[in-house]
């Protein structure tokens, strides 16, 4: 009877409970989709210069190539997490893995920027099935707090490891093959999960699920897409009707979505897609905010650092990836070291300390001199990664621990939504501001218009990659002048985005310290 009660409490049927060694094997298997998503994101970022040259992508198209994936993924994560609670988290994980591999293979051969953007959106659809499933399965495989905390740290380290591997593998593939090879990595990466998943992973689901509410899914998407589009328009073209209409429509649909989640028994809603009552827990909601802002700072930083190393410092994609590895390893180490630390220091102070390190990192960028090489930026990245590694591990454990086990899929989906919204906003807001600042501050020599095609000059005005491409076809002195102007314009945007991120990280650190200060140390 006690075993049956435990099984119902975790949402896992008795026959799926495993021996401890099988639990850790299952965790190792779950690392494959985690690595896949992390490698896909960072490898593609480092392939952007090659994509810009190959597909003649504009600055806005490059941002959509990056953002289409997390935009669709973030819009569907809650729906997919809820679906996993209903049909089984392992089943959803396997379906998503197969679809992700297939779409990756098709997108690798994109012949236009539009095709690539559409493919990235398709990857977001199947990616939304992967990440809530991995974290919710961890919650059910490891119900004990100490083992779960270590498992979450390893899960977070998988993201960091993938982020470290992505630039190296992606850079090597771009240099020796073509940028599409970066996407093909998904196929061999996902095979172990498809073969061994049915054997090693226990199935789990909510024992009392309601039906999936299709209007709620539509409202969640209608809330995300217009909002992000409006933010892009606002950052790139300034205040205008399109920008404010997009943001306004998105916020309105977000309000409608939340209202519908509270309409149990009305409008055909038998169970909410998102249990908004979870946000009534201050620990849960504050940990979500910490997730969003930590990933906001990290992805915004990586976006401009990748371009700086390759296009200003002249490093190859693989060399720039190797340059970042020490900092990314530091992120893994920080995530693992905070597991024993929270037995002595309150988790809230650990999260606040991690966010404070992110503030220090952006201070180095905002007030540092970038003209003498990448040393200041790489030092800032090291500090940033230490902070993100610590904050993300503990905030994710707080999220899982604060939610009922039978709602682990929904809670995991909210956590993953925080990941993706943070990533999305980091590239959408900071990336758009960076692009807009570059375009407004670039001053090309007049002699360029007489020596280069008009299309090349226009492309240089759009992106730093376009300026580097233009400089390659110009005489030496003039090429140097073009790159100097591009660097000045690019750095002006970097200082602005760093100052914005600095203020946000400082505010998040104070919030975490105040709200989470009473969470006790781990047993």
Short mmCIF file of C-alpha atoms in Angstrom, two decimals:
data_model
loop_
_atom_site.label_atom_id
_atom_site.label_comp_id
_atom_site.label_asym_id
_atom_site.label_seq_id
_atom_site.Cartn_x
_atom_site.Cartn_y
_atom_site.Cartn_z
CA UNK A 1 0.00 0.00 0.00
CA UNK A 2 2.83 2.42 0.88
CA UNK A 3 4.47 1.78 -2.49
CA UNK A 4 1.22 2.51 -4.27
CA UNK A 5 0.81 5.77 -2.30
CA UNK A 6 4.35 6.82 -3.21
CA UNK A 7 3.71 6.01 -6.85
CA UNK A 8 0.56 8.09 -6.92
CA UNK A 9 2.33 10.95 -5.15
CA UNK A 10 5.02 11.10 -7.82
CA UNK A 11 2.67 10.49 -10.69
CA UNK A 12 4.60 7.32 -11.60
CA UNK A 13 3.13 3.84 -11.78
CA UNK A 14 4.68 1.24 -9.41
CA UNK A 15 6.17 -0.89 -12.13
CA UNK A 16 8.22 2.01 -13.47
CA UNK A 17 10.20 2.65 -10.27
CA UNK A 18 13.85 1.79 -10.85
CA UNK A 19 16.89 0.70 -8.89
CA UNK A 20 19.29 3.57 -8.00
CA UNK A 21 21.81 2.62 -10.66
CA UNK A 22 19.06 2.57 -13.29
CA UNK A 23 17.96 6.03 -12.14
CA UNK A 24 21.39 7.42 -12.96
CA UNK A 25 21.48 5.60 -16.29
CA UNK A 26 18.11 7.14 -17.11
CA UNK A 27 19.53 10.56 -16.21
CA UNK A 28 22.49 9.97 -18.52
CA UNK A 29 20.09 9.15 -21.33
CA UNK A 30 18.10 12.33 -20.69
CA UNK A 31 21.30 14.31 -21.27
CA UNK A 32 21.15 13.56 -25.00
CA UNK A 33 18.17 15.83 -25.76
CA UNK A 34 19.53 18.42 -23.32
CA UNK A 35 22.88 18.45 -25.13
CA UNK A 36 21.08 18.51 -28.46
CA UNK A 37 19.14 21.69 -27.68
CA UNK A 38 22.17 23.43 -26.13
CA UNK A 39 24.49 22.51 -29.00
CA UNK A 40 21.89 23.57 -31.56
CA UNK A 41 21.51 27.01 -30.02
CA UNK A 42 25.18 27.95 -29.51
CA UNK A 43 26.47 26.27 -32.66
CA UNK A 44 23.96 28.15 -34.78
CA UNK A 45 24.92 31.46 -33.15
CA UNK A 46 28.52 30.91 -34.17
CA UNK A 47 27.41 29.95 -37.67
CA UNK A 48 25.55 33.25 -38.19
CA UNK A 49 28.37 34.97 -40.12
CA UNK A 50 28.52 32.01 -42.51
CA UNK A 51 24.72 31.98 -42.83
CA UNK A 52 24.69 35.73 -43.54
CA UNK A 53 27.20 35.27 -46.36
CA UNK A 54 25.61 32.13 -47.80
CA UNK A 55 21.95 33.23 -47.75
CA UNK A 56 22.41 37.02 -48.03
CA UNK A 57 20.40 37.39 -44.84
CA UNK A 58 19.56 40.86 -43.56
CA UNK A 59 20.07 41.91 -39.94
CA UNK A 60 16.40 41.32 -39.11
CA UNK A 61 16.45 37.93 -40.83
CA UNK A 62 19.49 36.91 -38.79
CA UNK A 63 17.65 37.79 -35.60
CA UNK A 64 14.60 35.79 -36.73
CA UNK A 65 16.83 32.82 -37.60
CA UNK A 66 17.96 32.87 -33.97
CA UNK A 67 14.57 33.79 -32.47
CA UNK A 68 12.12 31.67 -34.50
CA UNK A 69 13.10 28.56 -32.55
CA UNK A 70 12.76 29.91 -28.98
CA UNK A 71 9.67 31.94 -29.95
CA UNK A 72 7.65 28.90 -31.08
CA UNK A 73 9.16 26.78 -28.33
CA UNK A 74 8.28 29.27 -25.60
CA UNK A 75 4.74 29.60 -26.93
CA UNK A 76 4.18 25.83 -26.84
CA UNK A 77 6.15 24.74 -23.76
CA UNK A 78 3.24 25.07 -21.35
CA UNK A 79 0.93 23.23 -23.75
CA UNK A 80 3.44 20.43 -24.28
CA UNK A 81 4.20 20.14 -20.56
CA UNK A 82 0.49 19.80 -19.89
CA UNK A 83 0.17 17.30 -22.74
CA UNK A 84 3.01 15.23 -21.26
CA UNK A 85 1.19 15.13 -17.92
CA UNK A 86 -1.78 13.65 -19.78
CA UNK A 87 -0.37 11.22 -22.38
CA UNK A 88 2.92 10.35 -20.67
CA UNK A 89 6.17 12.31 -20.44
CA UNK A 90 8.33 9.57 -21.92
CA UNK A 91 6.02 9.17 -24.90
CA UNK A 92 6.07 12.90 -25.59
CA UNK A 93 9.86 12.96 -25.27
CA UNK A 94 10.33 10.19 -27.83
CA UNK A 95 7.89 11.75 -30.31
CA UNK A 96 9.58 15.13 -29.97
CA UNK A 97 13.04 13.62 -30.39
CA UNK A 98 12.13 11.86 -33.62
CA UNK A 99 10.49 15.00 -35.03
CA UNK A 100 13.40 17.22 -33.99
CA UNK A 101 15.89 14.99 -35.78
CA UNK A 102 13.78 14.87 -38.96
CA UNK A 103 13.22 18.64 -39.14
CA UNK A 104 16.90 19.30 -38.39
CA UNK A 105 17.91 17.17 -41.36
CA UNK A 106 15.49 19.01 -43.66
CA UNK A 107 16.49 22.47 -42.41
CA UNK A 108 20.19 21.76 -42.91
CA UNK A 109 19.67 22.12 -46.67
CA UNK A 110 17.77 25.44 -46.54
CA UNK A 111 18.33 27.45 -49.72
CA UNK A 112 17.02 30.77 -48.38
CA UNK A 113 16.76 32.71 -45.14
CA UNK A 114 12.97 32.23 -45.20
CA UNK A 115 13.37 28.45 -45.43
CA UNK A 116 15.81 28.48 -42.53
CA UNK A 117 13.48 30.61 -40.40
CA UNK A 118 10.59 28.23 -41.13
CA UNK A 119 12.78 25.24 -40.26
CA UNK A 120 13.80 26.84 -36.99
CA UNK A 121 10.13 27.35 -36.16
CA UNK A 122 9.53 23.64 -36.85
CA UNK A 123 12.40 22.77 -34.52
CA UNK A 124 10.72 24.93 -31.88
CA UNK A 125 7.53 22.86 -32.22
CA UNK A 126 9.30 19.57 -31.53
CA UNK A 127 11.76 21.12 -29.10
CA UNK A 128 8.80 22.11 -26.94
CA UNK A 129 8.17 18.39 -26.44
CA UNK A 130 11.73 17.70 -25.29
CA UNK A 131 12.65 20.01 -22.47
CA UNK A 132 9.61 19.84 -20.12
CA UNK A 133 9.73 16.06 -20.47
CA UNK A 134 13.37 15.82 -19.38
CA UNK A 135 12.95 17.96 -16.28
CA UNK A 136 9.62 16.43 -15.24
CA UNK A 137 11.02 12.91 -15.64
CA UNK A 138 13.93 13.93 -13.39
CA UNK A 139 11.40 15.14 -10.82
CA UNK A 140 9.72 11.74 -10.82
CA UNK A 141 12.85 9.58 -11.08
CA UNK A 142 14.47 11.42 -8.15
CA UNK A 143 11.73 12.27 -5.60
CA UNK A 144 14.28 12.61 -2.76
CA UNK A 145 15.38 16.29 -2.42
CA UNK A 146 19.16 15.71 -2.17
CA UNK A 147 19.35 13.30 -5.10
CA UNK A 148 17.00 15.50 -7.11
CA UNK A 149 19.14 18.57 -6.44
CA UNK A 150 22.23 16.75 -7.73
CA UNK A 151 20.29 15.46 -10.75
CA UNK A 152 19.09 18.98 -11.56
CA UNK A 153 22.69 20.23 -11.26
CA UNK A 154 23.81 17.56 -13.74
CA UNK A 155 20.90 18.47 -16.01
CA UNK A 156 21.93 22.14 -15.89
CA UNK A 157 25.55 21.12 -16.48
CA UNK A 158 24.35 19.34 -19.62
CA UNK A 159 23.14 22.68 -20.94
CA UNK A 160 26.46 24.28 -20.10
CA UNK A 161 28.40 21.38 -21.60
CA UNK A 162 26.36 21.62 -24.76
CA UNK A 163 26.96 25.35 -24.86
CA UNK A 164 30.71 24.66 -24.63
CA UNK A 165 30.63 21.88 -27.21
CA UNK A 166 28.40 23.78 -29.64
CA UNK A 167 30.87 26.49 -30.70
CA UNK A 168 33.73 24.01 -31.11
CA UNK A 169 31.77 21.36 -33.00
CA UNK A 170 29.76 23.95 -34.89
CA UNK A 171 32.82 25.98 -35.80
CA UNK A 172 34.68 22.91 -37.01
CA UNK A 173 31.71 21.80 -39.09
CA UNK A 174 31.27 25.26 -40.64
CA UNK A 175 34.95 25.45 -41.54
CA UNK A 176 35.24 21.93 -42.97
CA UNK A 177 31.76 21.45 -44.45
CA UNK A 178 29.03 24.12 -44.44
CA UNK A 179 26.73 25.75 -41.91
CA UNK A 180 23.98 23.17 -42.53
CA UNK A 181 26.16 20.45 -41.03
CA UNK A 182 25.55 22.11 -37.65
CA UNK A 183 21.88 21.09 -37.85
CA UNK A 184 22.64 17.56 -39.03
CA UNK A 185 24.34 16.86 -35.68
CA UNK A 186 20.86 16.31 -34.25
CA UNK A 187 20.38 13.00 -36.09
CA UNK A 188 23.20 10.93 -34.49
CA UNK A 189 22.77 12.74 -31.16
CA UNK A 190 19.16 11.66 -30.78
CA UNK A 191 19.56 8.01 -31.80
CA UNK A 192 20.62 6.66 -28.35
CA UNK A 193 17.50 8.15 -26.80
CA UNK A 194 15.20 6.65 -29.42
CA UNK A 195 16.78 3.20 -29.04
CA UNK A 196 17.23 2.99 -25.25
CA UNK A 197 14.54 5.39 -24.02
CA UNK A 198 11.70 2.83 -24.04
CA UNK A 199 13.85 0.52 -21.89
CA UNK A 200 15.52 2.84 -19.38
CA UNK A 201 13.08 5.72 -18.93
CA UNK A 202 10.03 5.16 -16.70
CA UNK A 203 6.70 6.42 -17.99
CA UNK A 204 4.90 8.91 -15.77
CA UNK A 205 1.81 11.07 -16.03
CA UNK A 206 -0.71 12.98 -13.96
CA UNK A 207 -3.10 10.39 -12.46
CA UNK A 208 -6.06 12.80 -12.78
CA UNK A 209 -5.54 14.79 -15.99
CA UNK A 210 -8.07 16.97 -17.73
CA UNK A 211 -8.34 17.37 -21.47
CA UNK A 212 -6.04 19.72 -23.39
CA UNK A 213 -7.68 23.11 -23.99
CA UNK A 214 -7.02 24.18 -27.59
CA UNK A 215 -8.17 27.81 -27.13
CA UNK A 216 -5.62 28.21 -24.33
CA UNK A 217 -2.85 27.00 -26.65
CA UNK A 218 -3.94 29.53 -29.27
CA UNK A 219 -4.04 32.35 -26.73
CA UNK A 220 -0.55 31.50 -25.44
CA UNK A 221 0.88 31.69 -28.96
CA UNK A 222 -1.03 34.90 -29.72
CA UNK A 223 0.44 36.39 -26.57
CA UNK A 224 4.06 35.53 -27.39
CA UNK A 225 4.40 36.17 -31.13
CA UNK A 226 3.01 39.74 -31.40
CA UNK A 227 4.81 40.83 -28.23
CA UNK A 228 8.23 39.73 -29.46
CA UNK A 229 7.57 41.15 -32.93
CA UNK A 230 6.59 44.48 -31.38
CA UNK A 231 9.75 44.50 -29.26
CA UNK A 232 11.85 43.91 -32.38
CA UNK A 233 10.11 46.73 -34.22
CA UNK A 234 10.49 49.08 -31.26
CA UNK A 235 14.21 48.37 -30.87
CA UNK A 236 14.98 48.49 -34.60
CA UNK A 237 12.76 51.27 -35.94
CA UNK A 238 11.86 53.17 -32.81
CA UNK A 239 8.39 54.02 -31.45
CA UNK A 240 5.66 53.50 -34.02
CA UNK A 241 2.23 52.10 -34.71
CA UNK A 242 3.47 48.61 -35.66
CA UNK A 243 5.59 48.24 -32.53
CA UNK A 244 2.94 49.40 -30.08
CA UNK A 245 0.20 47.44 -31.85
CA UNK A 246 2.21 44.23 -31.62
CA UNK A 247 3.07 44.69 -27.95
CA UNK A 248 -0.47 45.76 -27.11
CA UNK A 249 -2.06 42.78 -28.87
CA UNK A 250 0.37 40.40 -27.19
CA UNK A 251 -0.32 41.78 -23.73
CA UNK A 252 -4.08 41.66 -24.37
CA UNK A 253 -3.90 38.02 -25.43
CA UNK A 254 -1.77 37.29 -22.38
CA UNK A 255 -4.50 38.76 -20.18
CA UNK A 256 -7.14 36.69 -22.00
CA UNK A 257 -5.00 33.57 -21.56
CA UNK A 258 -4.66 34.09 -17.80
CA UNK A 259 -8.37 34.83 -17.44
CA UNK A 260 -9.24 31.60 -19.25
CA UNK A 261 -7.02 29.54 -16.94
CA UNK A 262 -9.25 30.64 -14.05
CA UNK A 263 -12.53 29.72 -15.79
CA UNK A 264 -12.83 26.15 -14.51
CA UNK A 265 -16.23 24.76 -15.33
CA UNK A 266 -16.99 27.57 -17.78
CA UNK A 267 -16.36 27.88 -21.50
CA UNK A 268 -15.72 24.15 -21.77
CA UNK A 269 -12.57 24.34 -19.62
CA UNK A 270 -12.29 21.24 -17.43
CA UNK A 271 -8.61 21.71 -16.47
CA UNK A 272 -6.32 24.72 -16.94
CA UNK A 273 -3.50 24.50 -19.45
CA UNK A 274 -1.39 26.46 -16.97
CA UNK A 275 -2.09 26.20 -13.26
CA UNK A 276 -1.71 29.91 -12.47
CA UNK A 277 -2.11 29.15 -8.77
CA UNK A 278 1.53 27.99 -8.84
CA UNK A 279 2.53 31.62 -9.19
CA UNK A 280 0.88 32.36 -5.85
CA UNK A 281 3.91 30.66 -4.31
CA UNK A 282 6.48 33.47 -3.96
CA UNK A 283 9.40 31.04 -4.05
CA UNK A 284 8.15 29.53 -7.31
CA UNK A 285 7.46 32.86 -9.04
CA UNK A 286 10.71 34.51 -7.90
CA UNK A 287 12.75 31.51 -9.05
CA UNK A 288 11.04 31.81 -12.46
CA UNK A 289 12.04 35.48 -12.66
CA UNK A 290 15.62 34.56 -11.78
CA UNK A 291 15.59 31.97 -14.58
CA UNK A 292 14.32 34.46 -17.14
CA UNK A 293 16.79 37.21 -16.31
CA UNK A 294 19.82 34.93 -15.96
CA UNK A 295 19.22 33.47 -19.43
CA UNK A 296 18.40 36.97 -20.74
CA UNK A 297 21.86 38.15 -19.72
CA UNK A 298 23.67 35.02 -20.92
CA UNK A 299 22.14 34.78 -24.41
CA UNK A 300 22.39 38.50 -25.04
CA UNK A 301 26.07 38.34 -24.13
CA UNK A 302 26.81 35.34 -26.35
CA UNK A 303 25.07 37.01 -29.30
CA UNK A 304 27.43 39.97 -29.46
CA UNK A 305 30.53 38.12 -28.23
CA UNK A 306 30.33 35.59 -31.08
CA UNK A 307 30.23 38.41 -33.63
CA UNK A 308 33.01 40.35 -31.89
CA UNK A 309 35.41 37.41 -31.81
CA UNK A 310 34.85 36.40 -35.43
CA UNK A 311 34.23 39.66 -37.25
CA UNK A 312 36.29 42.15 -35.25
CA UNK A 313 39.07 39.99 -33.78
CA UNK A 314 39.23 37.87 -36.94
CA UNK A 315 39.00 34.49 -35.22
CA UNK A 316 37.62 31.46 -37.03
CA UNK A 317 34.34 29.97 -35.74
CA UNK A 318 36.09 27.04 -34.07
CA UNK A 319 38.84 29.24 -32.61
CA UNK A 320 36.27 31.61 -31.12
CA UNK A 321 34.46 28.60 -29.68
CA UNK A 322 37.64 27.32 -28.05
CA UNK A 323 38.28 30.81 -26.65
CA UNK A 324 34.98 30.60 -24.75
CA UNK A 325 35.44 27.08 -23.38
CA UNK A 326 37.12 28.01 -20.04
CA UNK A 327 34.19 30.23 -19.10
CA UNK A 328 31.63 27.61 -20.09
CA UNK A 329 33.47 24.97 -18.06
CA UNK A 330 33.31 27.40 -15.15
CA UNK A 331 29.53 27.45 -15.56
CA UNK A 332 29.40 23.66 -15.21
CA UNK A 333 31.65 23.70 -12.15
CA UNK A 334 29.65 26.48 -10.50
CA UNK A 335 26.41 24.57 -11.03
CA UNK A 336 27.81 21.46 -9.37
CA UNK A 337 29.55 23.25 -6.47
CA UNK A 338 26.41 25.03 -5.30
CA UNK A 339 24.71 21.70 -4.57
CA UNK A 340 26.68 21.15 -1.31
CA UNK A 341 26.84 24.92 -0.73
CA UNK A 342 23.07 25.24 -0.16
CA UNK A 343 23.42 22.92 2.83
CA UNK A 344 25.24 25.80 4.58
CA UNK A 345 24.01 28.91 2.78
CA UNK A 346 20.35 29.72 2.17
CA UNK A 347 19.35 29.06 -1.45
CA UNK A 348 18.02 32.60 -1.90
CA UNK A 349 21.42 34.09 -1.16
CA UNK A 350 23.07 31.67 -3.59
CA UNK A 351 20.68 32.72 -6.36
CA UNK A 352 21.16 36.41 -5.50
CA UNK A 353 24.94 35.95 -5.48
CA UNK A 354 24.84 34.38 -8.93
CA UNK A 355 22.78 37.25 -10.31
CA UNK A 356 25.14 39.74 -8.66
CA UNK A 357 28.06 38.14 -10.52
CA UNK A 358 26.12 38.71 -13.75
CA UNK A 359 25.85 42.38 -12.75
CA UNK A 360 29.62 42.56 -12.28
CA UNK A 361 30.15 40.92 -15.68
CA UNK A 362 28.03 43.49 -17.49
CA UNK A 363 29.76 46.28 -15.57
CA UNK A 364 33.04 45.14 -17.11
CA UNK A 365 31.45 45.27 -20.56
CA UNK A 366 29.67 48.59 -20.08
CA UNK A 367 32.67 50.46 -18.73
CA UNK A 368 35.57 48.45 -20.17
CA UNK A 369 37.78 49.23 -23.17
CA UNK A 370 37.22 46.74 -26.01
CA UNK A 371 39.69 48.27 -28.46
CA UNK A 372 42.77 46.43 -27.17
CA UNK A 373 41.51 42.88 -27.76
CA UNK A 374 38.97 40.46 -26.33
CA UNK A 375 40.51 40.15 -22.85
CA UNK A 376 37.91 42.31 -21.07
CA UNK A 377 34.98 40.58 -22.78
CA UNK A 378 36.34 37.11 -22.02
CA UNK A 379 36.93 38.04 -18.38
CA UNK A 380 33.36 39.30 -18.21
CA UNK A 381 32.12 36.05 -19.77
CA UNK A 382 33.95 34.04 -17.10
CA UNK A 383 32.28 36.02 -14.30
CA UNK A 384 28.91 35.81 -16.05
CA UNK A 385 29.10 32.03 -16.48
CA UNK A 386 29.99 31.52 -12.81
CA UNK A 387 26.91 33.51 -11.85
CA UNK A 388 24.52 31.89 -14.32
CA UNK A 389 25.70 28.38 -13.40
CA UNK A 390 25.02 29.00 -9.71
CA UNK A 391 21.71 30.85 -10.11
CA UNK A 392 20.18 28.49 -12.68
CA UNK A 393 20.87 25.27 -10.78
CA UNK A 394 19.34 26.42 -7.51
CA UNK A 395 16.44 28.33 -9.04
CA UNK A 396 15.40 25.26 -11.04
CA UNK A 397 15.50 23.09 -7.94
CA UNK A 398 13.38 25.66 -6.09
CA UNK A 399 10.84 25.56 -8.92
CA UNK A 400 10.55 21.78 -8.86
CA UNK A 401 10.48 21.60 -5.07
CA UNK A 402 7.73 24.22 -4.77
CA UNK A 403 5.32 22.45 -7.15
CA UNK A 404 3.26 19.30 -6.39
CA UNK A 405 4.86 16.21 -7.92
CA UNK A 406 1.78 15.29 -9.95
CA UNK A 407 2.09 18.70 -11.65
CA UNK A 408 5.78 18.26 -12.41
CA UNK A 409 5.17 18.42 -16.15
CA UNK A 410 3.42 21.77 -15.89
CA UNK A 411 6.01 23.11 -13.43
CA UNK A 412 8.85 21.91 -15.64
CA UNK A 413 7.19 23.51 -18.64
CA UNK A 414 6.98 26.82 -16.78
CA UNK A 415 10.64 26.51 -15.83
CA UNK A 416 11.57 25.76 -19.43
CA UNK A 417 9.38 28.63 -20.59
CA UNK A 418 11.49 30.82 -18.33
CA UNK A 419 14.61 29.45 -20.02
CA UNK A 420 13.29 30.12 -23.49
CA UNK A 421 11.66 33.46 -22.74
CA UNK A 422 14.95 34.60 -21.23
CA UNK A 423 16.85 33.37 -24.28
CA UNK A 424 14.29 34.91 -26.60
CA UNK A 425 14.26 38.29 -24.89
CA UNK A 426 18.06 38.31 -24.63
CA UNK A 427 18.38 38.05 -28.40
CA UNK A 428 15.20 39.97 -29.27
CA UNK A 429 15.73 42.97 -26.97
CA UNK A 430 19.51 43.18 -26.58
CA UNK A 431 20.08 41.91 -30.12
CA UNK A 432 17.63 44.39 -31.63
CA UNK A 433 19.08 47.29 -29.65
CA UNK A 434 22.58 46.26 -30.71
CA UNK A 435 21.53 46.04 -34.37
CA UNK A 436 19.69 49.36 -34.25
CA UNK A 437 22.62 51.13 -32.58
CA UNK A 438 25.02 49.71 -35.17
CA UNK A 439 22.84 50.85 -38.07
CA UNK A 440 22.35 54.35 -36.66
CA UNK A 441 26.00 54.95 -35.75
CA UNK A 442 27.74 53.45 -38.79
CA UNK A 443 29.52 56.08 -40.89
CA UNK A 444 31.05 54.58 -44.04
CA UNK A 445 33.59 56.56 -46.10
CA UNK A 446 32.08 58.22 -49.16
CA UNK A 447 34.67 56.54 -51.40
CA UNK A 448 33.05 53.16 -50.72
CA UNK A 449 29.97 53.90 -52.85
CA UNK A 450 32.11 54.30 -55.96
CA UNK A 451 34.12 51.10 -55.46
CA UNK A 452 31.50 48.58 -54.31
CA UNK A 453 28.05 47.46 -55.52
CA UNK A 454 25.09 49.19 -53.93
CA UNK A 455 23.77 45.91 -52.53
CA UNK A 456 27.05 45.26 -50.69
CA UNK A 457 27.03 48.78 -49.24
CA UNK A 458 23.44 48.34 -48.05
CA UNK A 459 24.31 44.98 -46.48
CA UNK A 460 27.21 46.61 -44.64
CA UNK A 461 24.75 49.11 -43.23
CA UNK A 462 22.57 46.26 -41.97
CA UNK A 463 25.02 43.98 -40.14
CA UNK A 464 28.59 43.73 -38.94
CA UNK A 465 28.95 40.61 -41.10
CA UNK A 466 27.96 42.69 -44.12
CA UNK A 467 30.63 45.27 -43.29
CA UNK A 468 33.28 42.54 -43.00
CA UNK A 469 32.18 41.13 -46.36
CA UNK A 470 32.34 44.60 -47.95
CA UNK A 471 35.82 45.25 -46.55
CA UNK A 472 37.19 42.09 -48.16
CA UNK A 473 36.56 43.53 -51.63
CA UNK A 474 38.13 46.94 -50.97
CA UNK A 475 41.73 48.19 -51.16
CA UNK A 476 43.74 47.76 -47.93
CA UNK A 477 43.58 51.28 -46.43
CA UNK A 478 39.91 51.74 -47.29
CA UNK A 479 39.07 48.28 -45.98
CA UNK A 480 40.70 49.18 -42.68
CA UNK A 481 38.69 52.40 -42.51
CA UNK A 482 35.44 50.50 -43.14
CA UNK A 483 36.17 47.96 -40.40
CA UNK A 484 37.18 50.71 -37.97
CA UNK A 485 33.86 52.47 -38.60
CA UNK A 486 31.96 49.20 -38.21
CA UNK A 487 33.77 48.40 -34.98
CA UNK A 488 32.98 51.82 -33.52
CA UNK A 489 29.31 51.45 -34.42
CA UNK A 490 29.14 47.91 -33.08
CA UNK A 491 30.87 48.81 -29.79
CA UNK A 492 28.45 51.68 -29.23
CA UNK A 493 25.61 49.16 -29.24
CA UNK A 494 27.51 46.78 -26.97
CA UNK A 495 27.95 49.48 -24.30
CA UNK A 496 24.25 50.38 -24.43
CA UNK A 497 23.02 46.78 -24.19
CA UNK A 498 25.48 46.04 -21.37
CA UNK A 499 24.20 49.01 -19.35
CA UNK A 500 20.60 47.81 -19.76
CA UNK A 501 21.50 44.26 -18.72
CA UNK A 502 23.50 45.59 -15.74
CA UNK A 503 20.45 47.37 -14.32
CA UNK A 504 18.20 44.32 -14.84
CA UNK A 505 20.65 41.93 -13.18
CA UNK A 506 21.13 44.21 -10.18
CA UNK A 507 17.36 44.44 -9.70
CA UNK A 508 16.98 40.65 -10.00
CA UNK A 509 19.72 40.07 -7.40
CA UNK A 510 17.95 42.34 -4.90
CA UNK A 511 14.59 40.66 -5.58
CA UNK A 512 16.03 37.16 -5.03
CA UNK A 513 17.79 38.18 -1.82
CA UNK A 514 14.65 39.75 -0.35
CA UNK A 515 11.97 37.25 -1.43
CA UNK A 516 13.96 34.01 -1.11
CA UNK A 517 15.85 34.88 2.08
CA UNK A 518 13.59 32.73 4.28
CA UNK A 519 13.95 29.53 2.22
CA UNK A 520 15.85 27.20 4.59
CA UNK A 521 19.12 25.52 3.82
CA UNK A 522 18.97 22.02 2.33
CA UNK A 523 18.87 19.03 4.65
#
